[in-house]
Structure formats: structure tokens, C-alpha cells
């Protein structure tokens, strides 16, 4: 079989870049995008990075820098990002017959069958320039015989300006050079939980991991880390639509705009997080084996004023049905609720995630998946994919819990009233 060639495109500073698409006047301005509730910085333009604004920093801690450097601040606008993401994925289809979207702003694509493409670097620049010209988003592109190498190549494309944003790792000598200068945290699938132990084995770079005894890796860290090491050696282990497991739980939580002692407000917040977590879980084709609910007062409160609690429930049958998840979430909340405290944070964790492959049920199992439930969830996901259109009553209509979004850009691409006007 011929050698595989897998490409990876990854958008640069995606959310910040999306905000700039419709604001050409800000093309060279430092710009940051904030998390839900305008809490922390979750995306920075290149100019903001250069000013040393760290990822994840709370907004209130960069007030001075914002004034001094005239940094533009935006609340997150996921309808806009989702729409631009879809356009990028659609455009990528013109360049490869086989695409796997991996996250909102990155996708693998297989070029193995495209025999007419021989100069990958040139092809990478063609893709990059086309997406920039037609959609306005800058991307980095890498090519390699495995996904793990493509990921590493994409980091390099971003890290080293001399590459021009395109890296071709089809040549083993080039792979080796990059492995030697890549720290472990740049390697896809090497979780934080492994890094310390690997460090004790003197595995510090991607090259160290690639050269290590695969049997010891498997014995001490499991088959996935062994596969990652093989992939670094150019041996394909994660084919298209197969990836190392990264996420074992989905958490949705927020800091409330205003602390509240109202059960209904916290209930609405928890219900909304449950709905959102269930949606992202269904997008990944997974089922939850367990749900946990938590909430707490401000952690800086006096011990007298502090209360926080969490409670989990296991499901006999893993589920992705929002109605079941909501019922459990509200039940859990009722069990740990206490009046007279002012709560400022609430959330939901879905864990024990299973692949949704029709669920294996045993012979005595009387639980049957209700096809109507599946249709209903699909319908809701479709209706709500751009903007919330329908919701469960438990999510509330007052939206008193709703996060602050003081700096949100218009929904240029998904709401008629926000469409860009040309004067
Ligand atoms: Mg990105």
C-alpha cells in the first residue's frame, strides 16, 4: 500500500480572526474574545499575543492594558464562529475527497488518493490562500504520514514564521528534526497526567517518546500512548475518524452575572448547562453514564457565607436524552439545595462517556431505545444549531441567570437584522 498523506488545517486565533472578518477597520488592532459571562480571555489576535496578554486571564486583570494599548474586547459570539467554521469545512471539500472535522476550527483531510498532488507545500499554500481570500480567516496547514505528525507540523507552522504557515512533514529527515525540538506538551494525545511520569523516565521531547521502548510504554501508560509513539515514527495508528481518546467528561458551567439565592435561578442555570452539555455530547456521538450537578457561593466569601455542593447520579442505561438528563439534574439539585446563601457559580458534568453505537443491551434488558426520543433530540439540535429557537421549560424564560455579554458583535451571518450594511 502506498504511503498515506494526511493534511491538517487549523485556523489561527480562530475566534479573534472571526471577529476581524467583519471589522476590516480592526485588521491590525490587538483584539481579545471573552468566555461566557465576559469572564476570561479565550482567544487573542496576533497583536494581543505580542502585547503579552495571556490566555485565560480574567478581564478585570487587563483593564490597564486595554486602555493603554486600545485593545478591542468582544464577548463570544458562537453563532458567528459556527457559521464561519461551516464555510471553511465546505471550502476544504474542494481540496480533498475525505475530510474529518476535528474541532470547530480544525480538520484532517486525506490526500492519499490524490495522485495529481505531488508538491504538498505548494498545495498547502493554495488551500491557505484560497480560504483567506474567500472567507477571510488565516489558517495553518501541515502534511504528514500520520495525524500525530500532522498535528506537530501544524504547531510548527504557527510557531515558526519562516514556514509561512505551511509545513510538509512527508520527509522522515524533516520529521526527525522537528521531533528533537518539540516538547512533549506539543504532542497530541499526551495528557498532562502522563507528562510528569514521562519526565521521570527522561522522556522530555517528542523524539524521546518516539525512541522509547514501545512495550514499556504500553505496559506503563496503555495502548494509546504506545500508538502515539508509533505515529511519531510515521506509522499510522489513528486513521481518519479514529482519534486518541482525549475527553472523558463534558463540563458546562458558568459564573453568574449576579449572585443569587433563588432556587429557580440556579435551577434554570443548571438546566441550561445540561442542555448545552447534552448537545455537545450528541455531536460527538456519545452517551453519558453519569451526571453530576454542582453549585457554590463565591469562593472568596467568609466561611460563614460559603456553601458549595455537588452530587452525582449513575445511569443504568447510558443516555443522550436531554429530558432524562434534565430530570436527573433537577433531582440532584433539590437534594443538595440550601436556602439563604448567595450562589455565584453552577454547572453540570456528564461523565462515564460511552460511544453511541446503538447501545449493547443484554438479553434481559427491557430498556429499549425510544426512536421518538432520538428524533426529538435530532430535531432540537437542528433547530438550535444556529441560535436557540426552542428550549425546555426548565431552562426558564426570564433568563435572570443569563451571562453578561456586553461586548458581543452582531450575528452578521445568522440573523437578518444583524446583516452587514454597506453604505
Ligand atoms: Mg486553532
Coordinates of C-alpha atoms and ligand atoms in Angstrom, one line a residue:
X1 CA 0.0 0.0 0.0
X2 CA 1.2 3.4 -0.8
X3 CA 2.3 5.8 1.9
X4 CA -0.5 7.8 3.5
X5 CA -0.6 11.6 3.3
X6 CA -2.8 13.3 5.8
X7 CA -3.3 17.1 6.0
X8 CA -4.4 19.2 8.9
X9 CA -5.7 22.7 8.7
X10 CA -6.1 24.7 11.8
X11 CA -7.4 28.3 11.9
X12 CA -5.1 30.9 13.5
X13 CA -6.6 32.6 16.6
X14 CA -10.0 31.4 15.3
X15 CA -12.5 33.4 17.4
X16 CA -10.4 36.6 17.2
X17 CA -10.0 36.1 13.5
X18 CA -13.8 35.7 13.0
X19 CA -14.4 39.0 14.8
X20 CA -12.0 40.7 12.4
X21 CA -13.6 39.3 9.2
X22 CA -16.5 41.8 9.5
X23 CA -14.4 44.6 11.0
X24 CA -11.7 45.3 8.5
X25 CA -11.1 48.6 10.4
X26 CA -9.6 46.4 13.2
X27 CA -7.3 44.4 10.9
X28 CA -4.1 45.5 12.7
X29 CA -5.6 46.1 16.2
X30 CA -5.0 44.0 19.2
X31 CA -8.3 42.1 19.9
X32 CA -9.4 39.6 22.5
X33 CA -12.6 37.4 22.8
X34 CA -14.0 36.6 26.2
X35 CA -15.6 33.5 27.6
X36 CA -19.3 33.2 28.6
X37 CA -20.2 35.9 31.0
X38 CA -17.3 38.0 29.8
X39 CA -15.1 36.3 32.4
X40 CA -11.7 35.4 30.8
X41 CA -9.8 35.8 27.6
X42 CA -10.4 32.8 25.4
X43 CA -8.9 34.0 22.1
X44 CA -6.3 36.6 21.2
X45 CA -5.3 38.2 17.9
X46 CA -1.7 38.1 17.0
X47 CA -1.3 41.7 18.1
X48 CA -2.8 40.9 21.5
X49 CA -0.4 37.9 21.9
X50 CA 2.5 40.2 21.1
X51 CA 1.5 42.5 23.9
X52 CA 1.8 39.6 26.3
X53 CA -1.9 39.1 27.1
X54 CA -2.0 35.6 28.5
X55 CA -4.7 33.0 27.5
X56 CA -7.3 32.6 30.2
X57 CA -6.7 35.8 32.1
X58 CA -9.7 37.4 33.7
X59 CA -10.9 40.6 32.1
X60 CA -10.6 42.7 35.2
X61 CA -6.9 42.0 35.4
X62 CA -6.1 43.5 32.0
X63 CA -8.1 46.7 32.3
X64 CA -4.9 48.8 32.3
X65 CA -3.5 47.1 29.2
X66 CA -6.9 47.5 27.4
X67 CA -6.8 51.3 28.0
X68 CA -3.1 51.7 27.3
X69 CA -3.0 49.8 24.0
X70 CA -6.5 50.3 22.9
X71 CA -7.2 46.5 22.9
X72 CA -10.6 45.7 21.4
X73 CA -12.7 43.4 23.5
X74 CA -15.5 41.1 22.3
X75 CA -18.0 38.8 24.0
X76 CA -18.0 35.4 22.4
X77 CA -20.4 35.0 19.5
X78 CA -20.7 31.3 18.8
X79 CA -23.3 31.7 16.1
X80 CA -20.8 33.6 14.1
X81 CA -17.9 31.2 14.7
X82 CA -20.0 28.2 14.0
X83 CA -21.1 29.6 10.7
X84 CA -17.6 30.6 9.5
X85 CA -16.4 27.2 10.6
X86 CA -19.0 25.5 8.4
X87 CA -17.9 27.6 5.4
X88 CA -14.3 26.7 5.9
X89 CA -15.2 23.0 6.1
X90 CA -17.3 23.3 2.9
X91 CA -14.4 25.0 1.1
X92 CA -11.9 22.4 2.2
X93 CA -14.1 19.8 0.4
X94 CA -12.8 21.3 -2.9
X95 CA -9.3 20.2 -1.9
X96 CA -9.8 16.7 -0.6
X97 CA -12.3 13.9 -1.1
X98 CA -12.0 12.8 2.6
X99 CA -12.4 15.3 5.4
X100 CA -12.7 14.8 9.2
X101 CA -13.7 17.9 11.1
X102 CA -11.9 17.6 14.5
X103 CA -13.0 20.7 16.3
X104 CA -14.7 24.0 15.4
X105 CA -11.5 25.3 13.8
X106 CA -9.5 22.3 12.6
X107 CA -9.9 19.4 10.2
X108 CA -7.9 16.5 9.0
X109 CA -8.0 15.6 5.3
X110 CA -6.7 12.6 3.4
X111 CA -4.7 13.2 0.2
X112 CA -3.5 9.7 -0.3
X113 CA -5.7 9.0 -3.3
X114 CA -5.0 12.4 -4.9
X115 CA -2.1 11.2 -7.2
X116 CA -2.0 14.5 -9.1
X117 CA -0.9 16.4 -6.0
X118 CA 2.8 15.9 -5.7
X119 CA 4.1 19.2 -4.3
X120 CA 2.4 19.3 -0.9
X121 CA 3.9 22.6 0.2
X122 CA 2.5 24.3 -2.9
X123 CA -0.9 22.6 -2.3
X124 CA -0.9 23.8 1.3
X125 CA -0.3 27.4 0.2
X126 CA -3.1 27.1 -2.4
X127 CA -5.5 26.0 0.4
X128 CA -4.4 28.6 2.8
X129 CA -4.6 31.5 0.3
X130 CA -8.0 30.3 -1.0
X131 CA -9.5 30.3 2.5
X132 CA -8.0 33.6 3.3
X133 CA -9.3 35.2 0.1
X134 CA -12.8 33.7 0.1
X135 CA -13.6 33.6 3.8
X136 CA -11.1 35.9 5.4
X137 CA -9.7 33.5 8.0
X138 CA -6.0 32.8 8.2
X139 CA -5.1 29.1 8.6
X140 CA -2.0 27.0 9.1
X141 CA -1.6 23.8 7.1
X142 CA 0.6 20.7 7.7
X143 CA 1.0 17.4 5.8
X144 CA 2.4 14.2 7.3
X145 CA 2.0 10.4 7.0
X146 CA 0.2 10.3 10.4
X147 CA -2.3 12.5 12.3
X148 CA 0.0 12.9 15.3
X149 CA 2.8 14.2 13.0
X150 CA 0.4 16.4 11.1
X151 CA -0.6 18.0 14.5
X152 CA 3.0 18.5 15.4
X153 CA 3.7 20.0 11.9
X154 CA 0.8 22.4 12.4
X155 CA 2.2 23.6 15.7
X156 CA 5.5 24.3 13.9
X157 CA 3.7 26.1 11.1
X158 CA 2.3 28.5 13.7
X159 CA 5.5 28.7 15.9
X160 CA 8.0 29.4 13.1
X161 CA 7.1 32.3 10.9
X162 CA 9.7 31.2 8.4
X163 CA 7.4 28.4 7.3
X164 CA 4.9 30.9 6.0
X165 CA 2.2 28.8 7.8
X166 CA 2.7 25.6 5.8
X167 CA 4.8 22.6 6.8
X168 CA 5.3 19.5 4.8
X169 CA 6.5 16.6 7.0
X170 CA 6.3 13.8 4.4
X171 CA 10.1 13.5 4.5
X172 CA 11.4 11.4 7.5
X173 CA 14.6 13.6 7.9
X174 CA 12.4 16.6 8.4
X175 CA 10.2 14.7 10.9
X176 CA 13.2 13.8 13.0
X177 CA 14.5 17.3 13.1
X178 CA 11.1 18.6 14.3
X179 CA 10.7 15.8 16.9
X180 CA 14.0 16.8 18.5
X181 CA 12.9 20.4 19.1
X182 CA 9.3 19.6 20.1
X183 CA 8.5 19.5 23.8
X184 CA 6.0 16.7 25.0
X185 CA 3.2 19.2 25.6
X186 CA 3.1 19.8 21.8
X187 CA 2.4 16.2 21.2
X188 CA -1.2 15.3 20.5
X189 CA -2.7 12.8 23.0
X190 CA 0.0 13.2 25.7
X191 CA -2.2 14.3 28.6
X192 CA -1.0 16.3 31.5
X193 CA -1.4 13.2 33.7
X194 CA 1.3 11.4 31.8
X195 CA 3.9 14.2 31.5
X196 CA 5.3 14.1 34.9
X197 CA 5.8 10.3 34.9
X198 CA 7.3 10.5 31.4
X199 CA 9.7 13.2 32.6
X200 CA 10.9 10.9 35.3
X201 CA 11.7 8.3 32.6
X202 CA 13.7 11.1 31.0
X203 CA 11.3 11.4 28.1
X204 CA 11.3 15.2 27.5
X205 CA 10.9 15.7 23.8
X206 CA 8.7 14.2 21.1
X207 CA 11.9 12.4 19.8
X208 CA 12.5 10.9 23.3
X209 CA 8.9 9.4 23.2
X210 CA 9.3 8.2 19.6
X211 CA 12.6 6.4 20.5
X212 CA 11.3 4.8 23.8
X213 CA 10.7 1.1 24.1
X214 CA 7.1 0.7 22.9
X215 CA 6.4 -2.3 25.1
X216 CA 7.3 -0.4 28.3
X217 CA 5.1 2.5 27.1
X218 CA 2.2 0.1 26.6
X219 CA 2.7 -1.6 30.0
X220 CA 3.0 1.6 32.0
X221 CA 0.8 4.0 30.1
X222 CA -1.6 2.0 28.0
X223 CA -2.0 1.2 24.3
X224 CA -2.9 4.8 23.3
X225 CA 0.4 6.2 24.3
X226 CA 2.2 3.4 22.5
X227 CA 0.2 4.3 19.4
X228 CA 1.1 7.9 19.8
X229 CA 4.8 7.0 19.8
X230 CA 4.3 4.8 16.7
X231 CA 2.6 7.7 15.0
X232 CA 5.6 9.9 15.7
X233 CA 7.6 7.3 13.9
X234 CA 5.5 7.7 10.9
X235 CA 3.4 4.6 11.4
X236 CA -0.3 5.3 11.0
X237 CA -2.4 4.1 14.0
X238 CA -5.2 6.7 14.1
X239 CA -6.9 6.5 10.7
X240 CA -9.4 9.0 9.5
X241 CA -12.3 9.2 12.1
X242 CA -10.2 7.4 14.7
X243 CA -8.6 9.5 17.4
X244 CA -6.9 9.0 20.7
X245 CA -9.5 9.5 23.5
X246 CA -9.0 12.9 25.0
X247 CA -12.1 13.8 26.7
X248 CA -13.7 11.6 29.3
X249 CA -16.1 14.1 30.6
X250 CA -18.0 17.2 29.4
X251 CA -18.4 20.0 31.8
X252 CA -20.6 23.1 31.3
X253 CA -20.6 25.8 34.0
X254 CA -20.6 29.5 34.4
X255 CA -20.2 32.3 36.8
X256 CA -23.5 34.0 37.3
X257 CA -23.9 37.6 36.2
X258 CA -25.3 38.4 39.7
X259 CA -25.0 36.1 42.8
X260 CA -28.5 34.8 43.7
X261 CA -30.2 32.9 46.5
X262 CA -33.1 31.9 44.3
X263 CA -33.6 28.2 43.7
X264 CA -35.3 28.9 40.4
X265 CA -32.5 30.9 39.0
X266 CA -29.9 28.2 39.9
X267 CA -32.3 25.6 38.5
X268 CA -32.6 27.4 35.3
X269 CA -28.8 27.8 35.1
X270 CA -28.3 24.1 35.7
X271 CA -30.9 23.2 33.2
X272 CA -29.3 25.3 30.5
X273 CA -25.9 23.8 31.2
X274 CA -27.4 20.4 31.0
X275 CA -29.0 21.2 27.6
X276 CA -25.7 22.6 26.3
X277 CA -23.6 19.7 27.6
X278 CA -26.1 17.2 26.1
X279 CA -25.9 18.9 22.7
X280 CA -22.1 18.8 22.6
X281 CA -22.2 15.2 23.8
X282 CA -24.6 14.2 21.0
X283 CA -22.4 16.0 18.4
X284 CA -19.6 13.6 19.5
X285 CA -21.9 10.6 19.3
X286 CA -21.6 9.8 22.9
X287 CA -23.8 8.7 25.8
X288 CA -23.5 9.8 29.5
X289 CA -23.2 7.1 32.1
X290 CA -23.2 9.6 34.9
X291 CA -24.4 13.2 35.6
X292 CA -23.2 15.5 38.3
X293 CA -24.5 18.8 39.4
X294 CA -22.6 21.4 41.4
X295 CA -23.0 25.0 42.6
X296 CA -21.3 27.3 45.1
X297 CA -21.1 30.7 46.5
X298 CA -18.2 33.0 45.7
X299 CA -15.1 31.1 46.9
X300 CA -13.8 34.3 48.4
X301 CA -16.7 34.5 50.8
X302 CA -16.2 34.2 54.6
X303 CA -16.5 30.6 55.7
X304 CA -19.8 31.6 57.3
X305 CA -21.2 32.7 54.0
X306 CA -19.7 29.9 52.0
X307 CA -21.6 26.9 50.7
X308 CA -20.9 24.6 47.9
X309 CA -22.1 21.2 47.0
X310 CA -22.2 18.6 44.3
X311 CA -24.0 15.3 43.7
X312 CA -23.7 12.7 41.1
X313 CA -26.0 10.0 39.7
X314 CA -25.1 7.0 37.7
X315 CA -27.4 5.8 34.9
X316 CA -28.2 2.1 34.5
X317 CA -28.6 2.8 30.8
X318 CA -26.2 5.4 29.4
X319 CA -28.3 8.1 27.7
X320 CA -28.1 11.2 25.5
X321 CA -31.8 12.1 26.0
X322 CA -31.9 15.7 27.3
X323 CA -35.2 15.0 29.1
X324 CA -33.7 12.2 31.2
X325 CA -30.6 14.3 31.9
X326 CA -32.8 17.3 32.9
X327 CA -34.9 15.2 35.3
X328 CA -31.8 13.9 37.0
X329 CA -30.2 17.3 37.2
X330 CA -33.1 18.9 38.9
X331 CA -33.5 15.9 41.3
X332 CA -29.8 16.2 42.3
X333 CA -30.1 19.9 42.7
X334 CA -33.1 19.6 45.0
X335 CA -31.2 17.1 47.2
X336 CA -28.3 19.4 47.9
X337 CA -30.0 22.8 47.8
X338 CA -29.8 25.1 50.8
X339 CA -31.6 28.4 51.1
X340 CA -30.2 31.7 52.3
X341 CA -26.8 31.6 50.5
X342 CA -25.9 33.7 47.5
X343 CA -24.6 31.4 44.8
X344 CA -22.4 32.6 42.0
X345 CA -21.4 29.5 40.1
X346 CA -23.3 26.5 38.9
X347 CA -22.7 23.7 36.4
X348 CA -23.1 20.2 35.2
X349 CA -20.7 17.4 34.4
X350 CA -21.5 14.5 32.1
X351 CA -19.1 11.6 32.5
X352 CA -18.5 7.9 32.0
X353 CA -19.0 8.7 28.4
X354 CA -19.6 5.7 26.0
X355 CA -19.6 5.6 22.3
X356 CA -23.2 5.6 21.0
X357 CA -23.1 2.6 18.7
X358 CA -26.7 1.6 19.2
X359 CA -26.0 0.6 22.8
X360 CA -25.3 -3.1 23.6
X361 CA -28.1 -4.4 25.7
X362 CA -28.3 -7.8 27.3
X363 CA -31.0 -10.3 26.8
X364 CA -32.9 -9.5 30.0
X365 CA -32.7 -5.8 29.3
X366 CA -36.2 -4.4 28.9
X367 CA -35.0 -1.0 28.2
X368 CA -35.4 -0.2 24.6
X369 CA -34.3 3.0 22.9
X370 CA -37.3 5.0 22.0
X371 CA -36.9 6.1 18.4
X372 CA -39.2 9.1 19.0
X373 CA -36.7 10.3 21.7
X374 CA -33.9 10.2 19.1
X375 CA -35.9 12.0 16.5
X376 CA -36.9 14.7 19.0
X377 CA -33.3 15.3 20.1
X378 CA -32.2 15.4 16.4
X379 CA -34.9 18.0 15.7
X380 CA -33.9 20.1 18.7
X381 CA -30.3 20.1 17.7
X382 CA -31.1 21.1 14.2
X383 CA -33.4 23.9 15.2
X384 CA -30.9 25.2 17.8
X385 CA -27.8 24.8 15.8
X386 CA -27.6 28.5 14.8
X387 CA -29.4 30.2 17.6
X388 CA -31.6 29.0 20.4
X389 CA -35.0 28.5 18.9
X390 CA -36.8 26.1 21.2
X391 CA -36.0 25.2 24.8
X392 CA -37.2 23.2 27.7
X393 CA -39.4 24.9 30.2
X394 CA -36.8 24.2 33.0
X395 CA -34.4 26.4 31.2
X396 CA -36.7 29.3 32.1
X397 CA -37.9 32.3 30.2
X398 CA -36.8 35.0 32.5
X399 CA -33.1 34.4 31.8
X400 CA -32.2 36.1 35.0
X401 CA -29.2 33.8 35.2
X402 CA -28.1 34.8 31.8
X403 CA -24.4 35.6 31.3
X404 CA -23.2 39.1 30.7
X405 CA -22.4 39.7 27.0
X406 CA -21.6 43.3 27.0
X407 CA -19.2 43.3 24.0
X408 CA -20.9 40.9 21.6
X409 CA -20.5 41.5 17.9
X410 CA -23.7 41.3 15.7
X411 CA -24.6 37.9 14.3
X412 CA -23.6 39.0 10.9
X413 CA -24.1 35.7 9.2
X414 CA -27.0 34.2 11.1
X415 CA -29.5 36.9 11.9
X416 CA -31.1 39.0 9.2
X417 CA -31.4 42.1 11.4
X418 CA -27.6 42.0 12.0
X419 CA -26.6 41.6 8.4
X420 CA -23.7 43.9 7.5
X421 CA -24.9 47.1 5.8
X422 CA -22.8 48.6 3.1
X423 CA -23.1 52.3 3.0
Ligands
LIG1 MG1 -6.9 26.9 16.0

